[in-house]
Amino acid sequence: MNAIDQTLALAWRSLVQVRRNPWELGDYSIQPILFLVLFLFVFGGAIAGSPENYLAFVLPGVIVMNMLFVTVYVGHGLNTDLTRGVFDRFRALPIPRWAPLAGRILADVVKQVLCIALLLIVGFLLGFRLETSWAHLLAMVALVLSFAVAFSWVMVLVGVLARDPEHVQLFGFTALFPITFVSSAFVPVDTMPGWLQGFVQANPVSLLADAARGLMNADGPALEPALWSLAWALGIALVFAPLSVYALNRRLARG
């Protein structure tokens, strides 16, 4: 129980830092709304005939894309703590080595909830209408947050290995752009070249976007891509969580 309390305290520490840097909220609020509006009104007519027809397709994709981009800030914040010597002070405390990592991820989940809520509100204001049920919508949110928790461990590892916070963002966004845009998040798979479709269909971003779309729109499969998304999330967590803790121990041991 002490380890859980310590993790919650460290998560709260990450959240209250926003009070000293309120502009940080712009990355979690203004940026996703801009992405949604730009994709909707720039590409909506070309892809779906009109922005109104495209909204139901693109809103789940933007939610998934933004979820992945927000995880970069987990690694960025962690690297900032490491380079500023905050973890040297953590070492003197009787807490598990994984507690600061888990606390950072837990704080990120709260920010993810804010992002998803804002995108849904803006989506409803733009004309989106839920075709399934509120239970399905909550299931979509839970699925996206589950994947966010798992994928955050990837960015934790990047944050531990990177030399400084700028390199975390450089590597993080550079790696995320291809897997995000070479997916079904924004365009149907059948519009892509045949040689590319196999990769896109196996891409976990596509599976998560398809699951979110099915849970929100009821016009596509939801159960199978959701199960595959959870399988991907479990696999990512099982691989990258131990690697992150091991890399952190090595970095702290080197001083």
Coordinates of C-alpha atoms in Angstrom, one line a residue:
M1 CA 0.0 0.0 0.0
N2 CA 2.9 2.4 0.7
A3 CA 4.2 1.9 -2.8
I4 CA 0.7 2.9 -4.2
D5 CA 0.5 5.9 -1.9
Q6 CA 4.0 7.0 -3.1
T7 CA 3.0 6.6 -6.7
L8 CA -0.1 8.7 -6.2
A9 CA 2.0 11.4 -4.4
L10 CA 4.5 11.5 -7.3
A11 CA 1.6 11.7 -9.8
W12 CA 0.2 14.6 -7.9
R13 CA 3.6 16.3 -8.0
S14 CA 3.6 16.0 -11.8
L15 CA 0.1 17.5 -12.0
V16 CA 0.6 20.5 -9.7
Q17 CA 3.6 21.6 -11.8
V18 CA 1.1 22.7 -14.4
R19 CA 0.2 25.6 -12.0
R20 CA 3.6 27.0 -12.5
N21 CA 3.5 26.4 -16.2
P22 CA -0.1 26.8 -17.4
W23 CA 1.0 27.1 -21.0
E24 CA 1.7 23.4 -20.8
L25 CA -2.0 22.9 -21.0
G26 CA -1.9 24.3 -24.5
D27 CA -0.3 21.0 -25.7
Y28 CA -3.2 19.1 -24.2
S29 CA -6.1 21.4 -25.2
I30 CA -5.4 23.8 -28.1
Q31 CA -3.2 21.5 -30.2
P32 CA -5.7 18.5 -30.4
I33 CA -8.6 20.9 -31.3
L34 CA -6.5 22.5 -34.0
F35 CA -5.7 19.1 -35.5
L36 CA -9.4 18.1 -35.5
V37 CA -10.5 21.3 -37.1
L38 CA -7.7 21.3 -39.7
F39 CA -8.2 17.7 -40.7
L40 CA -12.0 18.1 -40.9
F41 CA -12.1 21.2 -43.0
V42 CA -9.0 20.7 -45.1
F43 CA -9.4 17.0 -46.0
G44 CA -13.0 16.4 -45.3
G45 CA -14.3 17.3 -48.7
A46 CA -11.6 15.4 -50.6
I47 CA -11.9 12.2 -48.6
A48 CA -15.6 12.0 -47.7
G49 CA -17.3 14.5 -49.9
S50 CA -17.9 17.0 -47.1
P51 CA -16.6 17.8 -43.6
E52 CA -19.9 16.6 -42.1
N53 CA -19.5 13.2 -43.6
Y54 CA -15.8 13.0 -42.6
L55 CA -16.4 14.0 -38.9
A56 CA -17.6 10.6 -37.7
F57 CA -14.5 9.0 -39.4
V58 CA -11.8 11.4 -38.4
L59 CA -12.8 12.2 -34.7
P60 CA -11.8 8.7 -33.4
G61 CA -8.6 8.9 -35.5
V62 CA -7.6 12.3 -34.0
I63 CA -8.3 11.0 -30.5
V64 CA -5.9 8.1 -31.1
M65 CA -3.3 10.3 -32.7
N66 CA -3.4 12.8 -29.9
M67 CA -3.1 10.1 -27.3
L68 CA 0.1 8.9 -28.9
F69 CA 1.6 12.4 -29.2
V70 CA 0.8 13.2 -25.5
T71 CA 2.8 10.2 -24.4
V72 CA 5.9 12.0 -25.6
Y73 CA 5.6 14.5 -22.8
V74 CA 5.9 11.6 -20.3
G75 CA 9.4 11.0 -21.6
H76 CA 10.1 14.7 -21.8
G77 CA 9.1 15.3 -18.2
L78 CA 11.0 12.3 -16.9
N79 CA 14.2 13.3 -18.8
T80 CA 13.9 16.8 -17.3
D81 CA 13.8 15.3 -13.8
L82 CA 16.8 13.2 -14.6
T83 CA 18.9 16.0 -16.1
R84 CA 18.1 18.4 -13.3
G85 CA 19.0 15.9 -10.6
V86 CA 15.5 15.3 -9.2
F87 CA 16.0 11.5 -9.3
D88 CA 19.2 11.9 -7.2
R89 CA 16.9 13.1 -4.4
F90 CA 14.4 10.3 -5.1
R91 CA 17.2 7.8 -4.5
A92 CA 17.5 9.0 -1.0
L93 CA 13.8 8.2 -0.3
P94 CA 12.5 4.8 0.7
I95 CA 10.4 4.4 -2.4
P96 CA 10.5 1.7 -5.2
R97 CA 12.5 2.7 -8.3
W98 CA 9.5 2.2 -10.4
A99 CA 7.3 4.6 -8.4
P100 CA 8.5 7.8 -10.1
L101 CA 8.0 6.2 -13.5
A102 CA 4.5 5.0 -12.7
G103 CA 3.6 8.3 -11.1
R104 CA 4.6 10.2 -14.2
I105 CA 2.4 7.8 -16.3
L106 CA -0.5 8.1 -13.9
A107 CA -0.4 11.9 -14.2
D108 CA -0.3 11.5 -17.9
V109 CA -3.5 9.5 -17.8
V110 CA -5.3 12.4 -16.1
K111 CA -4.1 14.7 -18.9
Q112 CA -5.2 12.2 -21.5
V113 CA -8.7 12.2 -20.0
L114 CA -8.7 16.0 -20.4
C115 CA -7.7 15.7 -24.1
I116 CA -10.3 13.1 -24.9
A117 CA -13.0 15.1 -23.2
L118 CA -12.1 18.3 -25.0
L119 CA -12.1 16.5 -28.4
L120 CA -15.4 14.9 -27.8
I121 CA -17.0 18.2 -26.7
V122 CA -15.6 20.0 -29.8
G123 CA -16.7 17.0 -31.9
F124 CA -20.3 17.3 -30.6
L125 CA -20.3 21.1 -31.2
L126 CA -19.2 20.5 -34.8
G127 CA -22.0 18.1 -35.4
F128 CA -20.8 14.6 -34.3
R129 CA -23.6 12.4 -33.0
L130 CA -23.0 9.2 -31.1
E131 CA -24.5 6.2 -32.9
T132 CA -24.0 3.6 -30.3
S133 CA -24.4 4.2 -26.6
W134 CA -22.7 6.0 -23.7
A135 CA -21.5 2.7 -22.5
H136 CA -19.8 2.1 -25.8
L137 CA -18.3 5.6 -25.6
L138 CA -16.9 4.9 -22.1
A139 CA -15.5 1.6 -23.4
M140 CA -13.7 3.6 -26.1
V141 CA -12.2 5.9 -23.6
A142 CA -11.1 3.0 -21.4
L143 CA -9.5 1.3 -24.4
V144 CA -7.6 4.4 -25.5
L145 CA -6.4 5.1 -21.9
S146 CA -5.3 1.5 -21.6
F147 CA -3.2 1.7 -24.7
A148 CA -1.9 5.1 -23.5
V149 CA -0.6 3.6 -20.3
A150 CA 1.1 0.8 -22.1
F151 CA 2.7 3.0 -24.8
S152 CA 3.8 5.5 -22.2
W153 CA 6.4 3.0 -21.1
V154 CA 8.0 3.3 -24.6
M155 CA 8.4 7.0 -24.0
V156 CA 9.6 6.4 -20.5
L157 CA 12.5 4.3 -22.0
V158 CA 13.2 7.1 -24.5
G159 CA 13.2 9.6 -21.7
V160 CA 15.7 7.6 -19.7
L161 CA 18.0 7.0 -22.7
A162 CA 17.9 10.4 -24.3
R163 CA 20.6 13.0 -23.5
D164 CA 18.3 15.9 -22.9
P165 CA 14.5 16.8 -23.2
E166 CA 14.9 18.2 -26.7
H167 CA 16.2 14.8 -28.0
V168 CA 13.1 13.1 -26.4
Q169 CA 10.8 15.2 -28.4
L170 CA 12.9 14.9 -31.6
F171 CA 13.0 11.1 -31.4
G172 CA 9.5 10.7 -30.1
F173 CA 7.6 12.7 -32.7
T174 CA 9.9 11.5 -35.5
A175 CA 9.1 7.9 -34.6
L176 CA 5.4 8.5 -34.1
F177 CA 4.6 10.4 -37.3
P178 CA 5.1 7.4 -39.7
I179 CA 3.1 4.9 -37.6
T180 CA 0.4 7.4 -37.0
F181 CA -0.1 8.6 -40.5
V182 CA 0.5 5.3 -42.2
S183 CA -2.6 3.9 -40.6
S184 CA -6.4 4.0 -41.0
A185 CA -6.7 6.9 -38.5
F186 CA -7.5 9.4 -41.2
V187 CA -8.2 7.6 -44.5
P188 CA -9.8 4.2 -45.3
V189 CA -7.3 1.4 -45.9
D190 CA -8.8 0.4 -49.3
T191 CA -7.7 3.8 -50.7
M192 CA -4.0 2.9 -50.3
P193 CA -1.8 0.9 -52.6
G194 CA -2.1 -2.9 -52.2
W195 CA 1.5 -3.3 -51.1
L196 CA 0.9 -0.9 -48.2
Q197 CA -2.4 -2.2 -47.0
G198 CA -1.0 -5.3 -45.2
F199 CA 1.3 -3.1 -43.0
V200 CA -1.6 -0.6 -42.3
Q201 CA -4.0 -3.3 -41.2
A202 CA -1.4 -4.8 -38.8
N203 CA -0.4 -1.4 -37.5
P204 CA -1.6 -1.1 -33.8
V205 CA -2.6 2.5 -34.5
S206 CA -5.0 1.3 -37.2
L207 CA -6.4 -1.4 -34.9
L208 CA -7.0 1.1 -32.1
A209 CA -8.6 3.7 -34.5
D210 CA -10.8 1.0 -36.0
A211 CA -11.9 -0.1 -32.5
A212 CA -12.6 3.5 -31.4
R213 CA -14.5 4.1 -34.6
G214 CA -16.6 1.0 -34.2
L215 CA -17.5 1.8 -30.6
M216 CA -18.5 5.4 -31.5
N217 CA -20.2 4.9 -34.9
A218 CA -21.5 1.4 -35.0
D219 CA -20.6 1.2 -38.7
G220 CA -17.7 -1.2 -38.4
P221 CA -16.2 -4.0 -36.3
A222 CA -15.2 -3.1 -32.8
L223 CA -14.6 -6.3 -30.8
E224 CA -11.8 -7.8 -32.9
P225 CA -9.7 -4.7 -33.3
A226 CA -10.3 -3.9 -29.6
L227 CA -9.0 -7.3 -28.6
W228 CA -6.0 -6.9 -30.9
S229 CA -5.4 -3.4 -29.4
L230 CA -5.4 -4.8 -25.9
A231 CA -3.0 -7.6 -27.0
W232 CA -0.6 -5.0 -28.4
A233 CA -0.9 -2.9 -25.3
L234 CA -0.1 -5.9 -23.1
G235 CA 2.9 -6.9 -25.2
I236 CA 4.2 -3.3 -25.2
A237 CA 3.9 -3.0 -21.5
L238 CA 5.5 -6.4 -20.8
V239 CA 8.5 -5.5 -22.9
F240 CA 9.1 -1.8 -22.2
A241 CA 8.2 -1.5 -18.5
P242 CA 11.0 -3.8 -17.4
L243 CA 13.4 -2.3 -19.9
S244 CA 12.6 1.2 -18.6
V245 CA 13.2 0.2 -15.0
Y246 CA 16.5 -1.5 -15.9
A247 CA 17.6 1.5 -18.0
L248 CA 16.8 3.9 -15.2
N249 CA 18.8 1.8 -12.7
R250 CA 21.8 1.7 -15.0
R251 CA 21.6 5.5 -15.6
L252 CA 21.4 6.2 -11.9
A253 CA 24.2 3.8 -11.1
R254 CA 26.4 5.7 -13.6
G255 CA 25.6 8.9 -11.8

